[in-house]
C-alpha cells in the first residue's frame, strides 16, 4: 500500500524540492507526496508544490486563537486526506502533544546539525550554522529524526557529517550542509519509512 506523505514547510522549500525530485526519479517507491502545507502564504515552497502538481495549502497559526485550535485544524486536514507520514521540512510552527501523539513515530524532521549539537529551542536555519562556526567545530552535518514532544529530542534515524572549511560563512556552510547532507538524507528516510523499514525501540531506530 502506498503511504501518503504530507510535507510541512515555512520557507524556500529546497528540502521539499529534494523530495519531489527523488520521487520523480522513482526513489520513494512506497510513498506519494500528496500534500504540502505551508505555515504562511507566499512562501516559495508553495510554488514548488504547484509546479509539481501536488495539492498545496496554507494553514497559518495566526488564523487560530491558540496552538491547540491550530493543531486540531492541521490534524483534521492531514487525517481527511489519509496522510501516513508527516515530513517537517523547515516548518516553524509548534505542534502540540495531541498532534504528535496522533502521528506517533510518523512525523520526521530535518535539522541542519549533528544532534545533540546545536539543536533545541531557538536553533533554526542560519542560526544553527552561526553557532557551529562560533564554537569552532570542524565537522557538522544534518540529522533526520522522529518528532516527539521535546525540541529536537526524538529518536535519530539518519545523520550525515559535513566538513567545515576555512573561510566558511553561515551562508556557505548552510549551502554545503544542504547539498551534501539534507537533500540526500530526507528522501532516503522517507523511502525507508514508506518501505516499512524503520523500527523504533525507545530512543533507538533500527533499519530493518
Ligand atoms: C533547512 O536547512 C532545515 O534543515 C532547517 O530549515 C531549513 C529549511 O530550508 N530546519 C531547521 O533549522 C529546523 N530546526 P528549506 O525551506 O529550503 O528546505
PDB file of C-alpha atoms and ligand atoms in Angstrom:
ATOM      1  CA  UNK A   1       0.000   0.000   0.000  1.00  0.00           C
ATOM      2  CA  UNK A   2       1.270   3.483  -0.839  1.00  0.00           C
ATOM      3  CA  UNK A   3       1.979   5.805   2.086  1.00  0.00           C
ATOM      4  CA  UNK A   4       0.619   9.291   1.527  1.00  0.00           C
ATOM      5  CA  UNK A   5       3.171  11.911   2.519  1.00  0.00           C
ATOM      6  CA  UNK A   6       2.472  15.469   3.698  1.00  0.00           C
ATOM      7  CA  UNK A   7       5.377  17.929   3.673  1.00  0.00           C
ATOM      8  CA  UNK A   8       5.077  20.876   6.087  1.00  0.00           C
ATOM      9  CA  UNK A   9       7.101  23.950   5.149  1.00  0.00           C
ATOM     10  CA  UNK A  10       7.673  27.563   6.150  1.00  0.00           C
ATOM     11  CA  UNK A  11      10.224  28.824   3.661  1.00  0.00           C
ATOM     12  CA  UNK A  12      12.059  28.253   0.419  1.00  0.00           C
ATOM     13  CA  UNK A  13      11.305  24.564   0.307  1.00  0.00           C
ATOM     14  CA  UNK A  14      14.606  23.229  -1.035  1.00  0.00           C
ATOM     15  CA  UNK A  15      14.107  20.082   1.047  1.00  0.00           C
ATOM     16  CA  UNK A  16      10.603  19.747  -0.389  1.00  0.00           C
ATOM     17  CA  UNK A  17      12.198  20.035  -3.845  1.00  0.00           C
ATOM     18  CA  UNK A  18      14.678  17.284  -2.965  1.00  0.00           C
ATOM     19  CA  UNK A  19      11.737  15.044  -2.036  1.00  0.00           C
ATOM     20  CA  UNK A  20       9.835  15.891  -5.230  1.00  0.00           C
ATOM     21  CA  UNK A  21      12.955  15.234  -7.342  1.00  0.00           C
ATOM     22  CA  UNK A  22      13.612  11.921  -5.582  1.00  0.00           C
ATOM     23  CA  UNK A  23      10.008  10.905  -6.172  1.00  0.00           C
ATOM     24  CA  UNK A  24      10.391  11.865  -9.846  1.00  0.00           C
ATOM     25  CA  UNK A  25      13.425   9.563 -10.101  1.00  0.00           C
ATOM     26  CA  UNK A  26      11.398   6.712  -8.578  1.00  0.00           C
ATOM     27  CA  UNK A  27      13.408   6.708  -5.355  1.00  0.00           C
ATOM     28  CA  UNK A  28      10.417   6.693  -2.959  1.00  0.00           C
ATOM     29  CA  UNK A  29       8.600   3.676  -4.394  1.00  0.00           C
ATOM     30  CA  UNK A  30       6.312   3.053  -1.402  1.00  0.00           C
ATOM     31  CA  UNK A  31       5.236   6.675  -0.988  1.00  0.00           C
ATOM     32  CA  UNK A  32       3.442   9.505  -2.714  1.00  0.00           C
ATOM     33  CA  UNK A  33       3.835  13.193  -1.854  1.00  0.00           C
ATOM     34  CA  UNK A  34       0.135  14.010  -1.624  1.00  0.00           C
ATOM     35  CA  UNK A  35       0.054  17.347   0.190  1.00  0.00           C
ATOM     36  CA  UNK A  36       2.188  20.380   1.017  1.00  0.00           C
ATOM     37  CA  UNK A  37       1.136  22.584   3.931  1.00  0.00           C
ATOM     38  CA  UNK A  38       2.742  25.993   4.427  1.00  0.00           C
ATOM     39  CA  UNK A  39       2.611  27.867   7.731  1.00  0.00           C
ATOM     40  CA  UNK A  40       2.223  31.199   5.908  1.00  0.00           C
ATOM     41  CA  UNK A  41       1.099  32.443   2.498  1.00  0.00           C
ATOM     42  CA  UNK A  42       3.535  33.495  -0.204  1.00  0.00           C
ATOM     43  CA  UNK A  43       6.383  31.102   0.590  1.00  0.00           C
ATOM     44  CA  UNK A  44       8.269  29.745  -2.418  1.00  0.00           C
ATOM     45  CA  UNK A  45       7.656  26.143  -1.314  1.00  0.00           C
ATOM     46  CA  UNK A  46       4.004  26.592  -2.372  1.00  0.00           C
ATOM     47  CA  UNK A  47       5.102  27.377  -5.928  1.00  0.00           C
ATOM     48  CA  UNK A  48       7.302  24.284  -5.971  1.00  0.00           C
ATOM     49  CA  UNK A  49       4.302  22.150  -4.929  1.00  0.00           C
ATOM     50  CA  UNK A  50       2.007  23.677  -7.518  1.00  0.00           C
ATOM     51  CA  UNK A  51       4.592  23.206 -10.264  1.00  0.00           C
ATOM     52  CA  UNK A  52       4.856  19.528  -9.315  1.00  0.00           C
ATOM     53  CA  UNK A  53       1.068  19.175  -9.364  1.00  0.00           C
ATOM     54  CA  UNK A  54       0.825  18.482  -5.619  1.00  0.00           C
ATOM     55  CA  UNK A  55      -2.057  19.898  -3.559  1.00  0.00           C
ATOM     56  CA  UNK A  56      -0.780  22.890  -1.585  1.00  0.00           C
ATOM     57  CA  UNK A  57      -2.495  24.666   1.304  1.00  0.00           C
ATOM     58  CA  UNK A  58      -1.766  27.326   3.882  1.00  0.00           C
ATOM     59  CA  UNK A  59      -2.655  26.564   7.495  1.00  0.00           C
ATOM     60  CA  UNK A  60      -1.438  29.579   9.459  1.00  0.00           C
ATOM     61  CA  UNK A  61      -1.115  29.678  13.236  1.00  0.00           C
ATOM     62  CA  UNK A  62      -2.244  33.325  13.254  1.00  0.00           C
ATOM     63  CA  UNK A  63      -5.635  32.360  11.824  1.00  0.00           C
ATOM     64  CA  UNK A  64      -6.434  30.391  15.005  1.00  0.00           C
ATOM     65  CA  UNK A  65      -6.929  31.597  18.582  1.00  0.00           C
ATOM     66  CA  UNK A  66      -4.305  29.253  20.052  1.00  0.00           C
ATOM     67  CA  UNK A  67      -1.877  26.416  19.305  1.00  0.00           C
ATOM     68  CA  UNK A  68      -4.461  23.753  20.185  1.00  0.00           C
ATOM     69  CA  UNK A  69      -7.011  25.084  17.683  1.00  0.00           C
ATOM     70  CA  UNK A  70      -4.298  25.405  15.019  1.00  0.00           C
ATOM     71  CA  UNK A  71      -3.062  21.852  15.588  1.00  0.00           C
ATOM     72  CA  UNK A  72      -6.599  20.459  15.562  1.00  0.00           C
ATOM     73  CA  UNK A  73      -7.219  22.074  12.170  1.00  0.00           C
ATOM     74  CA  UNK A  74      -3.911  20.805  10.811  1.00  0.00           C
ATOM     75  CA  UNK A  75      -4.581  17.307  12.129  1.00  0.00           C
ATOM     76  CA  UNK A  76      -8.040  17.286  10.541  1.00  0.00           C
ATOM     77  CA  UNK A  77      -6.544  18.366   7.203  1.00  0.00           C
ATOM     78  CA  UNK A  78      -3.988  15.549   7.256  1.00  0.00           C
ATOM     79  CA  UNK A  79      -6.354  12.846   8.512  1.00  0.00           C
ATOM     80  CA  UNK A  80      -9.057  13.702   5.991  1.00  0.00           C
ATOM     81  CA  UNK A  81      -6.524  13.004   3.213  1.00  0.00           C
ATOM     82  CA  UNK A  82      -5.283   9.729   4.712  1.00  0.00           C
ATOM     83  CA  UNK A  83      -1.757  11.049   5.310  1.00  0.00           C
ATOM     84  CA  UNK A  84       0.517   8.357   6.766  1.00  0.00           C
ATOM     85  CA  UNK A  85       3.832  10.256   7.006  1.00  0.00           C
ATOM     86  CA  UNK A  86       4.340  13.878   8.020  1.00  0.00           C
ATOM     87  CA  UNK A  87       7.646  15.463   6.967  1.00  0.00           C
ATOM     88  CA  UNK A  88       8.727  18.687   8.664  1.00  0.00           C
ATOM     89  CA  UNK A  89      10.980  20.411   6.135  1.00  0.00           C
ATOM     90  CA  UNK A  90      11.875  23.739   7.698  1.00  0.00           C
ATOM     91  CA  UNK A  91       8.449  24.034   9.377  1.00  0.00           C
ATOM     92  CA  UNK A  92       8.410  26.787  12.012  1.00  0.00           C
ATOM     93  CA  UNK A  93       5.079  26.402  13.838  1.00  0.00           C
ATOM     94  CA  UNK A  94       4.889  24.484  17.124  1.00  0.00           C
ATOM     95  CA  UNK A  95       2.953  21.196  17.139  1.00  0.00           C
ATOM     96  CA  UNK A  96       1.133  20.234  20.332  1.00  0.00           C
ATOM     97  CA  UNK A  97       1.107  16.924  22.201  1.00  0.00           C
ATOM     98  CA  UNK A  98      -2.219  15.811  20.746  1.00  0.00           C
ATOM     99  CA  UNK A  99      -0.888  16.217  17.199  1.00  0.00           C
ATOM    100  CA  UNK A 100       2.358  14.411  17.987  1.00  0.00           C
ATOM    101  CA  UNK A 101       0.509  11.536  19.705  1.00  0.00           C
ATOM    102  CA  UNK A 102      -1.925  11.197  16.782  1.00  0.00           C
ATOM    103  CA  UNK A 103       1.062  10.739  14.450  1.00  0.00           C
ATOM    104  CA  UNK A 104       3.404   8.993  16.892  1.00  0.00           C
ATOM    105  CA  UNK A 105       6.571   7.827  15.090  1.00  0.00           C
ATOM    106  CA  UNK A 106       5.058   9.056  11.841  1.00  0.00           C
ATOM    107  CA  UNK A 107       6.484  12.601  11.909  1.00  0.00           C
ATOM    108  CA  UNK A 108      10.058  13.187  10.760  1.00  0.00           C
ATOM    109  CA  UNK A 109      12.082  16.383  10.963  1.00  0.00           C
ATOM    110  CA  UNK A 110      15.270  17.514   9.223  1.00  0.00           C
ATOM    111  CA  UNK A 111      17.685  19.502  11.373  1.00  0.00           C
ATOM    112  CA  UNK A 112      20.856  21.137   9.993  1.00  0.00           C
ATOM    113  CA  UNK A 113      23.385  19.882  12.578  1.00  0.00           C
ATOM    114  CA  UNK A 114      24.554  16.645  14.133  1.00  0.00           C
ATOM    115  CA  UNK A 115      22.088  16.339  17.045  1.00  0.00           C
ATOM    116  CA  UNK A 116      22.677  16.700  20.017  1.00  0.00           C
ATOM    117  CA  UNK A 117      24.925  19.590  18.956  1.00  0.00           C
ATOM    118  CA  UNK A 118      23.392  22.951  18.026  1.00  0.00           C
ATOM    119  CA  UNK A 119      19.769  21.960  18.451  1.00  0.00           C
ATOM    120  CA  UNK A 120      16.763  22.585  20.671  1.00  0.00           C
ATOM    121  CA  UNK A 121      14.731  25.700  21.239  1.00  0.00           C
ATOM    122  CA  UNK A 122      15.781  28.662  19.072  1.00  0.00           C
ATOM    123  CA  UNK A 123      18.106  26.671  16.800  1.00  0.00           C
ATOM    124  CA  UNK A 124      16.683  27.178  13.344  1.00  0.00           C
ATOM    125  CA  UNK A 125      18.120  27.798   9.895  1.00  0.00           C
ATOM    126  CA  UNK A 126      21.199  30.056   9.687  1.00  0.00           C
ATOM    127  CA  UNK A 127      21.410  30.432  13.481  1.00  0.00           C
ATOM    128  CA  UNK A 128      22.471  26.753  13.717  1.00  0.00           C
ATOM    129  CA  UNK A 129      25.414  27.340  11.365  1.00  0.00           C
ATOM    130  CA  UNK A 130      26.378  30.624  13.075  1.00  0.00           C
ATOM    131  CA  UNK A 131      26.661  28.782  16.394  1.00  0.00           C
ATOM    132  CA  UNK A 132      28.670  25.906  14.890  1.00  0.00           C
ATOM    133  CA  UNK A 133      31.148  28.408  13.386  1.00  0.00           C
ATOM    134  CA  UNK A 134      31.342  30.372  16.664  1.00  0.00           C
ATOM    135  CA  UNK A 135      32.153  27.196  18.593  1.00  0.00           C
ATOM    136  CA  UNK A 136      34.899  26.301  16.153  1.00  0.00           C
ATOM    137  CA  UNK A 137      33.799  22.739  15.421  1.00  0.00           C
ATOM    138  CA  UNK A 138      35.496  21.126  12.409  1.00  0.00           C
ATOM    139  CA  UNK A 139      32.604  18.865  11.426  1.00  0.00           C
ATOM    140  CA  UNK A 140      28.871  19.495  11.376  1.00  0.00           C
ATOM    141  CA  UNK A 141      26.093  17.914   9.311  1.00  0.00           C
ATOM    142  CA  UNK A 142      22.401  17.111   9.306  1.00  0.00           C
ATOM    143  CA  UNK A 143      20.053  14.818  11.209  1.00  0.00           C
ATOM    144  CA  UNK A 144      16.671  13.318  10.398  1.00  0.00           C
ATOM    145  CA  UNK A 145      14.759  12.249  13.497  1.00  0.00           C
ATOM    146  CA  UNK A 146      11.293  11.266  14.606  1.00  0.00           C
ATOM    147  CA  UNK A 147       9.463  14.082  16.339  1.00  0.00           C
ATOM    148  CA  UNK A 148       8.423  13.693  19.953  1.00  0.00           C
ATOM    149  CA  UNK A 149       7.319  16.326  22.454  1.00  0.00           C
ATOM    150  CA  UNK A 150      10.864  17.535  23.185  1.00  0.00           C
ATOM    151  CA  UNK A 151      12.639  20.047  20.935  1.00  0.00           C
ATOM    152  CA  UNK A 152      14.878  18.013  18.562  1.00  0.00           C
ATOM    153  CA  UNK A 153      14.859  15.161  21.101  1.00  0.00           C
ATOM    154  CA  UNK A 154      13.097  12.371  19.207  1.00  0.00           C
ATOM    155  CA  UNK A 155      14.798   9.145  18.075  1.00  0.00           C
ATOM    156  CA  UNK A 156      17.544   9.770  15.489  1.00  0.00           C
ATOM    157  CA  UNK A 157      17.031   7.981  12.155  1.00  0.00           C
ATOM    158  CA  UNK A 158      19.996   9.031   9.964  1.00  0.00           C
ATOM    159  CA  UNK A 159      22.831  11.543  10.221  1.00  0.00           C
ATOM    160  CA  UNK A 160      25.469  12.711   7.764  1.00  0.00           C
ATOM    161  CA  UNK A 161      28.648  14.620   8.574  1.00  0.00           C
ATOM    162  CA  UNK A 162      29.876  17.623   6.579  1.00  0.00           C
ATOM    163  CA  UNK A 163      33.301  19.287   6.933  1.00  0.00           C
ATOM    164  CA  UNK A 164      33.622  22.903   7.964  1.00  0.00           C
ATOM    165  CA  UNK A 165      36.194  24.627   5.763  1.00  0.00           C
ATOM    166  CA  UNK A 166      38.461  27.627   6.419  1.00  0.00           C
ATOM    167  CA  UNK A 167      36.693  30.858   5.457  1.00  0.00           C
ATOM    168  CA  UNK A 168      33.185  29.388   5.820  1.00  0.00           C
ATOM    169  CA  UNK A 169      30.361  31.836   6.478  1.00  0.00           C
ATOM    170  CA  UNK A 170      26.972  30.757   7.899  1.00  0.00           C
ATOM    171  CA  UNK A 171      25.641  31.002   4.332  1.00  0.00           C
ATOM    172  CA  UNK A 172      28.388  28.928   2.689  1.00  0.00           C
ATOM    173  CA  UNK A 173      28.101  26.320   5.426  1.00  0.00           C
ATOM    174  CA  UNK A 174      24.306  26.182   5.150  1.00  0.00           C
ATOM    175  CA  UNK A 175      24.633  25.585   1.405  1.00  0.00           C
ATOM    176  CA  UNK A 176      27.192  22.775   1.841  1.00  0.00           C
ATOM    177  CA  UNK A 177      25.125  21.081   4.576  1.00  0.00           C
ATOM    178  CA  UNK A 178      22.040  21.220   2.375  1.00  0.00           C
ATOM    179  CA  UNK A 179      23.804  19.916  -0.748  1.00  0.00           C
ATOM    180  CA  UNK A 180      25.915  17.230   0.903  1.00  0.00           C
ATOM    181  CA  UNK A 181      23.567  16.086   3.649  1.00  0.00           C
ATOM    182  CA  UNK A 182      19.977  17.396   3.906  1.00  0.00           C
ATOM    183  CA  UNK A 183      18.847  16.876   0.315  1.00  0.00           C
ATOM    184  CA  UNK A 184      20.161  13.299   0.406  1.00  0.00           C
ATOM    185  CA  UNK A 185      19.082  12.250   3.889  1.00  0.00           C
ATOM    186  CA  UNK A 186      15.474  13.387   3.814  1.00  0.00           C
ATOM    187  CA  UNK A 187      14.394  11.447   0.678  1.00  0.00           C
ATOM    188  CA  UNK A 188      16.389   8.441   1.928  1.00  0.00           C
ATOM    189  CA  UNK A 189      14.499   8.431   5.240  1.00  0.00           C
ATOM    190  CA  UNK A 190      11.135   8.971   3.525  1.00  0.00           C
ATOM    191  CA  UNK A 191      11.867   5.944   1.315  1.00  0.00           C
ATOM    192  CA  UNK A 192      12.897   3.797   4.309  1.00  0.00           C
ATOM    193  CA  UNK A 193       9.746   4.804   6.216  1.00  0.00           C
ATOM    194  CA  UNK A 194       7.461   4.070   3.258  1.00  0.00           C
ATOM    195  CA  UNK A 195       9.142   0.705   2.768  1.00  0.00           C
ATOM    196  CA  UNK A 196       8.296  -0.146   6.394  1.00  0.00           C
ATOM    197  CA  UNK A 197      11.991  -0.431   7.239  1.00  0.00           C
ATOM    198  CA  UNK A 198      12.153   1.762  10.376  1.00  0.00           C
ATOM    199  CA  UNK A 199      11.643   0.168  13.803  1.00  0.00           C
ATOM    200  CA  UNK A 200      11.628   2.400  16.869  1.00  0.00           C
ATOM    201  CA  UNK A 201      12.731   0.985  20.210  1.00  0.00           C
ATOM    202  CA  UNK A 202      12.920   3.655  22.893  1.00  0.00           C
ATOM    203  CA  UNK A 203      15.493   6.215  21.721  1.00  0.00           C
ATOM    204  CA  UNK A 204      16.843   3.880  19.048  1.00  0.00           C
ATOM    205  CA  UNK A 205      15.776   3.475  15.444  1.00  0.00           C
ATOM    206  CA  UNK A 206      16.702   0.225  13.717  1.00  0.00           C
ATOM    207  CA  UNK A 207      16.773  -0.032   9.946  1.00  0.00           C
ATOM    208  CA  UNK A 208      15.454  -3.482   9.090  1.00  0.00           C
TER     209      UNK A 208
HETATM  210  C1  LIG B   1      16.715  23.622   6.322  1.00  0.00           C
HETATM  211  O1  LIG B   1      18.094  23.901   6.368  1.00  0.00           O
HETATM  212  C2  LIG B   1      16.299  22.791   7.513  1.00  0.00           C
HETATM  213  O2  LIG B   1      17.278  21.877   7.899  1.00  0.00           O
HETATM  214  C3  LIG B   1      16.129  23.862   8.558  1.00  0.00           C
HETATM  215  O3  LIG B   1      15.464  24.909   7.868  1.00  0.00           O
HETATM  216  C4  LIG B   1      15.892  24.909   6.507  1.00  0.00           C
HETATM  217  C5  LIG B   1      14.691  24.956   5.597  1.00  0.00           C
HETATM  218  O4  LIG B   1      15.102  25.141   4.270  1.00  0.00           O
HETATM  219  N1  LIG B   1      15.376  23.397   9.694  1.00  0.00           N
HETATM  220  C6  LIG B   1      15.665  23.725  10.955  1.00  0.00           C
HETATM  221  O5  LIG B   1      16.541  24.501  11.252  1.00  0.00           O
HETATM  222  C7  LIG B   1      14.791  23.036  11.997  1.00  0.00           C
HETATM  223  N2  LIG B   1      15.237  23.344  13.332  1.00  0.00           N
HETATM  224  P1  LIG B   1      14.183  24.774   3.039  1.00  0.00           P
HETATM  225  O6  LIG B   1      12.853  25.508   3.218  1.00  0.00           O
HETATM  226  O7  LIG B   1      14.939  25.293   1.843  1.00  0.00           O
HETATM  227  O8  LIG B   1      14.004  23.269   2.993  1.00  0.00           O
END
